[in-house]
PDB file of C-alpha atoms in Angstrom:
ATOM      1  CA  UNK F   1       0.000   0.000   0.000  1.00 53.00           C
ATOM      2  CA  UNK F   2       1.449   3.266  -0.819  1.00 70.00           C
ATOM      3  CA  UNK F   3       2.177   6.021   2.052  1.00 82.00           C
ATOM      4  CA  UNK F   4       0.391   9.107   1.867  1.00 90.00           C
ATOM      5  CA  UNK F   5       2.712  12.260   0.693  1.00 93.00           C
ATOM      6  CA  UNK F   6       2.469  13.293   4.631  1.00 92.00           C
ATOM      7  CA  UNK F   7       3.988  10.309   6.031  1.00 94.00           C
ATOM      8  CA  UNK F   8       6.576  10.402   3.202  1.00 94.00           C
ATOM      9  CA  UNK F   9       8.155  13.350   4.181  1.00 95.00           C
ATOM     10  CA  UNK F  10       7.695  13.915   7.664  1.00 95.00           C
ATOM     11  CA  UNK F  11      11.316  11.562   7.364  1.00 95.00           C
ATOM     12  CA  UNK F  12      12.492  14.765   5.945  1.00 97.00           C
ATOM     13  CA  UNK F  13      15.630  16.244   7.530  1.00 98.00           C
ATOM     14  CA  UNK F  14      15.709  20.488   7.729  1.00 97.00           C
ATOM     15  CA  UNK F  15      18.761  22.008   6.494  1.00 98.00           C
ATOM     16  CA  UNK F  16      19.415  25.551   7.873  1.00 96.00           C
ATOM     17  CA  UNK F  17      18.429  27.268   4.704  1.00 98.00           C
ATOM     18  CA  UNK F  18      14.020  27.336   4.709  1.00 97.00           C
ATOM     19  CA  UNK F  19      14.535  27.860   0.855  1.00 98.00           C
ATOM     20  CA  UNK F  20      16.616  24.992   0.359  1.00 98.00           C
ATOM     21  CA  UNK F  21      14.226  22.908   2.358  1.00 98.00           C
ATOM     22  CA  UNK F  22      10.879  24.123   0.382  1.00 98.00           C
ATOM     23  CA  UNK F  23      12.646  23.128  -2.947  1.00 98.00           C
ATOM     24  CA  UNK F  24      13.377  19.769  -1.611  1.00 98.00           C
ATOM     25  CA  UNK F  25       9.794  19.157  -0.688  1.00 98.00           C
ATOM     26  CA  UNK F  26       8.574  20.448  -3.641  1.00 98.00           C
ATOM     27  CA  UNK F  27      10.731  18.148  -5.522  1.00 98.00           C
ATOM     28  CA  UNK F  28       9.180  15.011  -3.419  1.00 97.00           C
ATOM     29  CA  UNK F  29       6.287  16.019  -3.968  1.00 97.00           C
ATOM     30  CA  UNK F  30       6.118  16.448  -8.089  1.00 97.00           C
ATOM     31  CA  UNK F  31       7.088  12.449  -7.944  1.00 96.00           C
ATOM     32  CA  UNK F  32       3.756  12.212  -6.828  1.00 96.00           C
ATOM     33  CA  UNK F  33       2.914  12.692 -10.868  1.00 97.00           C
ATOM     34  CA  UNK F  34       4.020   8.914 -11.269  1.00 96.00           C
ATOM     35  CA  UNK F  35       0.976   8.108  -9.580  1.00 95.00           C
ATOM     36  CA  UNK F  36      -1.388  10.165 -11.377  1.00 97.00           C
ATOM     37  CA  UNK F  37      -3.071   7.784 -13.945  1.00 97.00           C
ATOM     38  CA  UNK F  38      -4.342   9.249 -17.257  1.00 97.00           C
ATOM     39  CA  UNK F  39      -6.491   7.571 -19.446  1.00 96.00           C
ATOM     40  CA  UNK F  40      -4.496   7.215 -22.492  1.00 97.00           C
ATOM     41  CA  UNK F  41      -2.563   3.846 -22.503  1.00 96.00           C
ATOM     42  CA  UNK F  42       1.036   3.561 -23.061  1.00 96.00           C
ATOM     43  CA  UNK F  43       1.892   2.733 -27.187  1.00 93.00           C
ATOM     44  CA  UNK F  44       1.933  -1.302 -26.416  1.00 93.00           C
ATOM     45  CA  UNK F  45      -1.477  -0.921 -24.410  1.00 93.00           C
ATOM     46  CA  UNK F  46       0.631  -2.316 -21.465  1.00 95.00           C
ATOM     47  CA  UNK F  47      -1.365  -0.073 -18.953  1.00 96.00           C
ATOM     48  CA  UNK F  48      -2.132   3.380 -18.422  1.00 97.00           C
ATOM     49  CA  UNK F  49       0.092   6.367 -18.644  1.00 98.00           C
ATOM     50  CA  UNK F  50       0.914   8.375 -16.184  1.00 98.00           C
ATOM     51  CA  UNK F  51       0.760  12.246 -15.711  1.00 98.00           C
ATOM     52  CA  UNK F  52       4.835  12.368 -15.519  1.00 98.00           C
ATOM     53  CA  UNK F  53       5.348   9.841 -18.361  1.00 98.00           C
ATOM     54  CA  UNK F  54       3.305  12.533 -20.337  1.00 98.00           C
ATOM     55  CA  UNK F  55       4.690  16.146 -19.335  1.00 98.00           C
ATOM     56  CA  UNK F  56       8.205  14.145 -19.933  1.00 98.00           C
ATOM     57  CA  UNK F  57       7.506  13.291 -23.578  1.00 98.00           C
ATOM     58  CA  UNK F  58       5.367  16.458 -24.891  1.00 98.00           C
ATOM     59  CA  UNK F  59       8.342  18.343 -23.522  1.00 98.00           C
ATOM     60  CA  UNK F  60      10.809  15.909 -25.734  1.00 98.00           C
ATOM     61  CA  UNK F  61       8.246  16.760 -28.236  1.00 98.00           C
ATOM     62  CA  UNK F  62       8.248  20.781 -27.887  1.00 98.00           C
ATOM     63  CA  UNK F  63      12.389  20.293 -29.049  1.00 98.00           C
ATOM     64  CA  UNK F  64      11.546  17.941 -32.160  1.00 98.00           C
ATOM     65  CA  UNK F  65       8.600  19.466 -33.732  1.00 98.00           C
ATOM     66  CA  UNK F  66       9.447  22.719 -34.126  1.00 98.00           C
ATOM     67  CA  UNK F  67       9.862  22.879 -37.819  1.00 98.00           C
ATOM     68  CA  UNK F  68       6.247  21.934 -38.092  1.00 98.00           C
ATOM     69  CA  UNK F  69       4.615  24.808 -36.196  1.00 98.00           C
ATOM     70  CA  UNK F  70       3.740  27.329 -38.255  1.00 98.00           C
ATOM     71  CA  UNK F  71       4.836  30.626 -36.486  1.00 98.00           C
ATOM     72  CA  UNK F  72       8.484  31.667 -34.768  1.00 98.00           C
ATOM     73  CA  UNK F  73       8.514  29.588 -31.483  1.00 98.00           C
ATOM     74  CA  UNK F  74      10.934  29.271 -28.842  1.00 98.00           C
ATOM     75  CA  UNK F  75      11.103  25.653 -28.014  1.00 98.00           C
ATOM     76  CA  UNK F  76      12.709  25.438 -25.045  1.00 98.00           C
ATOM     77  CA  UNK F  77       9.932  27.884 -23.616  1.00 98.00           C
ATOM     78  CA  UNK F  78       7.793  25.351 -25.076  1.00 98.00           C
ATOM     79  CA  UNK F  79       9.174  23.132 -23.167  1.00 98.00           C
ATOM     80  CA  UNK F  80       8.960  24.520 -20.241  1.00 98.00           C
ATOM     81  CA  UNK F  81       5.082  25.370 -20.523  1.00 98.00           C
ATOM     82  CA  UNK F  82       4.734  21.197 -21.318  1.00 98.00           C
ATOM     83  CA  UNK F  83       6.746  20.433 -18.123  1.00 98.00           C
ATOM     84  CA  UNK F  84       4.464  22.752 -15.905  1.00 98.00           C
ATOM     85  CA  UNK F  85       1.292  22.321 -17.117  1.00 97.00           C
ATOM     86  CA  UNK F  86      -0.015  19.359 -15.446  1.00 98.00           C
ATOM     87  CA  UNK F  87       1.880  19.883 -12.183  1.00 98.00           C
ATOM     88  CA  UNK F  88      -1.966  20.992 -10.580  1.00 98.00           C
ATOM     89  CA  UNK F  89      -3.103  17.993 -11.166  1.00 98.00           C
ATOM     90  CA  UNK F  90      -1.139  16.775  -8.475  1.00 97.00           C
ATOM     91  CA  UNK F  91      -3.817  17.907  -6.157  1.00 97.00           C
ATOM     92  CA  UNK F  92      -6.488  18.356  -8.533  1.00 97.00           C
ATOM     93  CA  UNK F  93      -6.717  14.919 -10.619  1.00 95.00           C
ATOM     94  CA  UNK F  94      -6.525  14.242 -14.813  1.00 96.00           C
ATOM     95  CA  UNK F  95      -9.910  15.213 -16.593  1.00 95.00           C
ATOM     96  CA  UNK F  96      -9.887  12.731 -19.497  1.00 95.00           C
ATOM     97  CA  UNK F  97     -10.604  14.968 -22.146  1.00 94.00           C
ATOM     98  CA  UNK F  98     -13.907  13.002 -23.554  1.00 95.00           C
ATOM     99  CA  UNK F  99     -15.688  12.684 -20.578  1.00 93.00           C
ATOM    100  CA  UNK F 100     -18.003  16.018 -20.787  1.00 92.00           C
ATOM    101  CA  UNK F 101     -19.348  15.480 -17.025  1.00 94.00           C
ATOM    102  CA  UNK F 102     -16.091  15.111 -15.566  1.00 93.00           C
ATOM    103  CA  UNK F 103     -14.688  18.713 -17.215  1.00 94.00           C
ATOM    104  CA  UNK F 104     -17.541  20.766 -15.630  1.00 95.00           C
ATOM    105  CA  UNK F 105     -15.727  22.514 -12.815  1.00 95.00           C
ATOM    106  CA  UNK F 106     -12.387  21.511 -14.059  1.00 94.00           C
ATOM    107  CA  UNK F 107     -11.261  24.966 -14.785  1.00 93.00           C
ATOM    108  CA  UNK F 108     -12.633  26.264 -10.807  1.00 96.00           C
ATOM    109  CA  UNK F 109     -10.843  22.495  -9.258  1.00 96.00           C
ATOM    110  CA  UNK F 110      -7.258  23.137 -11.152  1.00 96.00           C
ATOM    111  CA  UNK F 111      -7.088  26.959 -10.055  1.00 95.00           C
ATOM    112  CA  UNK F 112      -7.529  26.025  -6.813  1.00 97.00           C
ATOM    113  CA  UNK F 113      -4.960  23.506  -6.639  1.00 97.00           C
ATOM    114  CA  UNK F 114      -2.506  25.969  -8.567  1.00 97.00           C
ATOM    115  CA  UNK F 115      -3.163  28.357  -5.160  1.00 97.00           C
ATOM    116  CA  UNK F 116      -2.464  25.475  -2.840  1.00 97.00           C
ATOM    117  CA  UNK F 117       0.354  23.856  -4.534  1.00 97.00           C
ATOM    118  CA  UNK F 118       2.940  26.812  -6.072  1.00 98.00           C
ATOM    119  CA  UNK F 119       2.383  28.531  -2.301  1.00 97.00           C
ATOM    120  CA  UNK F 120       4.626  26.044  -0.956  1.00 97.00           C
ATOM    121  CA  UNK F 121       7.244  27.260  -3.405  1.00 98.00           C
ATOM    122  CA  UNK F 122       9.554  30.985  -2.360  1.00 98.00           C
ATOM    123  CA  UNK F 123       7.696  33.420  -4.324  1.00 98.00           C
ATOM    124  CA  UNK F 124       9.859  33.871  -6.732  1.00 98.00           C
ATOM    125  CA  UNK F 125       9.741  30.681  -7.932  1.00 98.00           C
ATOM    126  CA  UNK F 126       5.874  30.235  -7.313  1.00 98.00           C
ATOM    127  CA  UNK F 127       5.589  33.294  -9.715  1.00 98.00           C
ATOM    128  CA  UNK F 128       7.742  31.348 -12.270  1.00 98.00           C
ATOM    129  CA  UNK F 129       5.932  28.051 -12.418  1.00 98.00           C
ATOM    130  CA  UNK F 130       2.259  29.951 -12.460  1.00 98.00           C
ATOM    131  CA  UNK F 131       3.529  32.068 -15.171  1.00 98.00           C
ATOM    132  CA  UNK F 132       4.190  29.287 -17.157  1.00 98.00           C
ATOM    133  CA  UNK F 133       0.970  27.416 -16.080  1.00 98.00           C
ATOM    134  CA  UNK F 134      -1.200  30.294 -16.813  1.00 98.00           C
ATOM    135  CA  UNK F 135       0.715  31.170 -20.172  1.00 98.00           C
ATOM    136  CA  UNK F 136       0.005  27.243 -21.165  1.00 98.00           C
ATOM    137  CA  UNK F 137      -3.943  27.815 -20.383  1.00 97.00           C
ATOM    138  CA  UNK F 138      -4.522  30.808 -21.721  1.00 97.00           C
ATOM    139  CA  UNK F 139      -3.636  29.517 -25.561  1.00 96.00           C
ATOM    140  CA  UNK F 140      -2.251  32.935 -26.839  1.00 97.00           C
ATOM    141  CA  UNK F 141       1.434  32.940 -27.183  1.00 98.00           C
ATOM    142  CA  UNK F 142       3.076  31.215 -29.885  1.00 98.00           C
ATOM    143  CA  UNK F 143       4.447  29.038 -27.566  1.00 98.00           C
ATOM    144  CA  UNK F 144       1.786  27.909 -25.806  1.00 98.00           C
ATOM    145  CA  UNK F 145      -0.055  26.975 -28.588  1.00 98.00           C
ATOM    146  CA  UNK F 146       2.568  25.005 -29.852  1.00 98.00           C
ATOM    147  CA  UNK F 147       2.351  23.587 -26.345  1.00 98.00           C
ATOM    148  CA  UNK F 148      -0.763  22.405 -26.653  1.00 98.00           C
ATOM    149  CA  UNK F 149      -0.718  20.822 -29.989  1.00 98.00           C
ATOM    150  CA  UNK F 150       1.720  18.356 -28.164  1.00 98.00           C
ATOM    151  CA  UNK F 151      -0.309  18.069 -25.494  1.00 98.00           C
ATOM    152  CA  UNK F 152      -3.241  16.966 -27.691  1.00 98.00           C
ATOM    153  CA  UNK F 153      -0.701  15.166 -30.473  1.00 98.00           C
ATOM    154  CA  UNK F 154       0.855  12.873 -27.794  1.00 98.00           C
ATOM    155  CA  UNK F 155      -2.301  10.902 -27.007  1.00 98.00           C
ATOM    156  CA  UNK F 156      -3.845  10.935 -30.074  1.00 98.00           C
ATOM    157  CA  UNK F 157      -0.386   9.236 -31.621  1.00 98.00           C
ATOM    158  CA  UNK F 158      -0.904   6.446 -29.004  1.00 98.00           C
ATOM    159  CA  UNK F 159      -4.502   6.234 -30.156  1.00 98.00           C
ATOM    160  CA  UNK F 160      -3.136   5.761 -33.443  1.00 98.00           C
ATOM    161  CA  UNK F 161      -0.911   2.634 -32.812  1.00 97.00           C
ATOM    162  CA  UNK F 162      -3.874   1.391 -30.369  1.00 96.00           C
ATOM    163  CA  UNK F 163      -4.747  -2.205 -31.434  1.00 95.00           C
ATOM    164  CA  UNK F 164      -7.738  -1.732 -29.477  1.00 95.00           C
ATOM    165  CA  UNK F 165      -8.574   2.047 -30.532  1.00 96.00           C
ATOM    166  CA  UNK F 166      -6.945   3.500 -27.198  1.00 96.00           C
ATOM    167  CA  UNK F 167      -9.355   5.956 -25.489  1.00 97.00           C
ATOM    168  CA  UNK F 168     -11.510   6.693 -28.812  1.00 98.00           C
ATOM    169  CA  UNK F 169     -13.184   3.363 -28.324  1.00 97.00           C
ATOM    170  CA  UNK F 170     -13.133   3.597 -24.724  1.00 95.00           C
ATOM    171  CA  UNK F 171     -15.009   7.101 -25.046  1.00 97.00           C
ATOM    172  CA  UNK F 172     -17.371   6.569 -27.882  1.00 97.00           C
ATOM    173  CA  UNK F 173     -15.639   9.044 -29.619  1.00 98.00           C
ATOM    174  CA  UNK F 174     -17.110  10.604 -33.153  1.00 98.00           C
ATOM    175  CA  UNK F 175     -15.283  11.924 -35.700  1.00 98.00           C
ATOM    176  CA  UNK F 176     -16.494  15.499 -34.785  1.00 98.00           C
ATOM    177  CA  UNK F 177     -15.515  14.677 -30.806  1.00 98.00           C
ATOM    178  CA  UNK F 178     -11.955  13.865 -31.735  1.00 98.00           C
ATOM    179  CA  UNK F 179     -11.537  16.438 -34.173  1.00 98.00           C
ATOM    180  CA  UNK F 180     -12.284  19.059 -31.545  1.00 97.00           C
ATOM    181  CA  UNK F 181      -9.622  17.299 -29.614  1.00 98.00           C
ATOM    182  CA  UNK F 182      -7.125  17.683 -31.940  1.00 98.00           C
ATOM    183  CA  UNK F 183      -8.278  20.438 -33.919  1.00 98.00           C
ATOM    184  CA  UNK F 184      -5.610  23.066 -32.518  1.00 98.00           C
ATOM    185  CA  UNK F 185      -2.879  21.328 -35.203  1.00 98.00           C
ATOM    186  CA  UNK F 186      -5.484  22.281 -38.072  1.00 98.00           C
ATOM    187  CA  UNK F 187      -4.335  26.147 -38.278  1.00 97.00           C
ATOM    188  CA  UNK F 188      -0.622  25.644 -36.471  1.00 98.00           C
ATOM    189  CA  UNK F 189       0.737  22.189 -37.556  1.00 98.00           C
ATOM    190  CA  UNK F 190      -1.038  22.136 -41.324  1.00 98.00           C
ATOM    191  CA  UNK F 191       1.411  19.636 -42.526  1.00 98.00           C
ATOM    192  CA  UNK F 192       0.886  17.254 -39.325  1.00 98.00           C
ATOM    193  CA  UNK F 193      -2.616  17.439 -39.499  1.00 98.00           C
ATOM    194  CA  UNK F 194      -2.518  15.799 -43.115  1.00 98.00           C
ATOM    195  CA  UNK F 195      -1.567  12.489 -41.185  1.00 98.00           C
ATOM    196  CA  UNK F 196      -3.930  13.443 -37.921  1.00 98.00           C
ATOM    197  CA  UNK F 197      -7.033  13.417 -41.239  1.00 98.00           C
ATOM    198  CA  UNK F 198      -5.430  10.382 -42.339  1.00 98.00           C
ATOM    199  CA  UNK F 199      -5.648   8.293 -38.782  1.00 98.00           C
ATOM    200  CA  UNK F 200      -9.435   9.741 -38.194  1.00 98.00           C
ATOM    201  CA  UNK F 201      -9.551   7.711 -41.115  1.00 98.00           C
ATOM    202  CA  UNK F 202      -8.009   4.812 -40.436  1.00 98.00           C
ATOM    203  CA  UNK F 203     -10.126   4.789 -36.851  1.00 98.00           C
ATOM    204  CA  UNK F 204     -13.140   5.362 -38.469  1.00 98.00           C
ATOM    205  CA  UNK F 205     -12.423   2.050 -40.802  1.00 98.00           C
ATOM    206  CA  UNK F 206     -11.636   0.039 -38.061  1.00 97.00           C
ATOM    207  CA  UNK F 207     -14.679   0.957 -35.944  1.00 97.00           C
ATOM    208  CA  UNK F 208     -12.642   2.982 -33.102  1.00 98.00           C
ATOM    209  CA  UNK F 209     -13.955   6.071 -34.228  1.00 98.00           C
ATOM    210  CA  UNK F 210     -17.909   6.907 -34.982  1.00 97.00           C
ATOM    211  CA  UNK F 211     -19.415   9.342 -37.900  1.00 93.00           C
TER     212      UNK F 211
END
């Protein structure tokens, strides 16, 4: 049985520096992202992913992709924005995406963790990290939209190499559902979302995707 985050670090020894120490805890604390289950399943449907398998490989993503967005992006911003933008959900849980019921209130739950979780961080630092996290939800600068076309690219490649149709059969999802989902790489990644058109497709064929 796993120990609660409380019991985990009250084994935690104080330095002399109160900065140092809040760091330290923070950083014990984000592993608590390996145990925040998503609903998209890893590639070889072995299980379910996991909220720091995910921020890990959009981030990869934000440096390899570049050349496909279709304004000037800084990538390692990107990057950044993909690292920090589930880190709420630490307190506040994944919303899978298709489930319409479970995204009413999302926006109110996630704000509220923000509050609780970047003020254990020194200000300056808490300003940093909900900077980024805001920047990543408010869909405006170059680089957060490039952001979240890997956020929404990631799952939908894993989807795509389902055997099983991944979380499109799992959800019911129509054509019009998971086009919504992905539509962000329509007007950024034009070239990309030739082969998104082309796996709607291919789903649709194989019955993992609905008219």
């Amino acid at each position: 049985m796993e120990k609660p985050f409380e019991e985990i670090i009250s084994a935690f020894t104080p330095s002399d520096d109160g900065r140092l120490d809040s760091l330290l805890k923070f950083t014990a604390l984000a592993e608590q992202m390996d145990g925040i289950l998503r609903r998209t399943k890893l590639a070889d449907g072995s299980r379910r992913q996991n909220d720091a398998e995910h921020s890990w490989r959009i981030a990869l993503m934000a440096l390899l992709f570049k050349e496909y967005f279709s304004d000037q992006v800084d990538e390692r911003k990107a990057a950044l924005l993909c690292l920090a933008h589930d880190l709420v959900e630490i307190y506040a849980g994944d919303t899978f995406a298709y489930d319409a019921a479970a995204n009413v209130g999302k926006e109110e739950r996630e704000k509220a963790a923000e509050q609780k979780l970047f003020g254990q961080l020194p200000d300056d630092i808490a300003r940093k990290l909900r900077a980024l996290w805001e920047e990543f939800e408010e869909f405006k600068s170059p680089e957060s939209r490039y952001a979240n076309c890997m956020d929404r690219l990631e799952p939908f490649l894993n989807n795509s190499l389902s055997l099983t149709g991944g979380t499109w059969a799992e959800a019911g999802a129509t054509v019009a559902m998971v086009e919504k989902r992905i539509g962000p790489l329509k007007e950024n990644m034009p070239r990309v979302w030739e082969w998104v058109q082309k796996n709607i497709e291919r789903g649709k064929s194989r019955g993992f995707i609905k008219e």
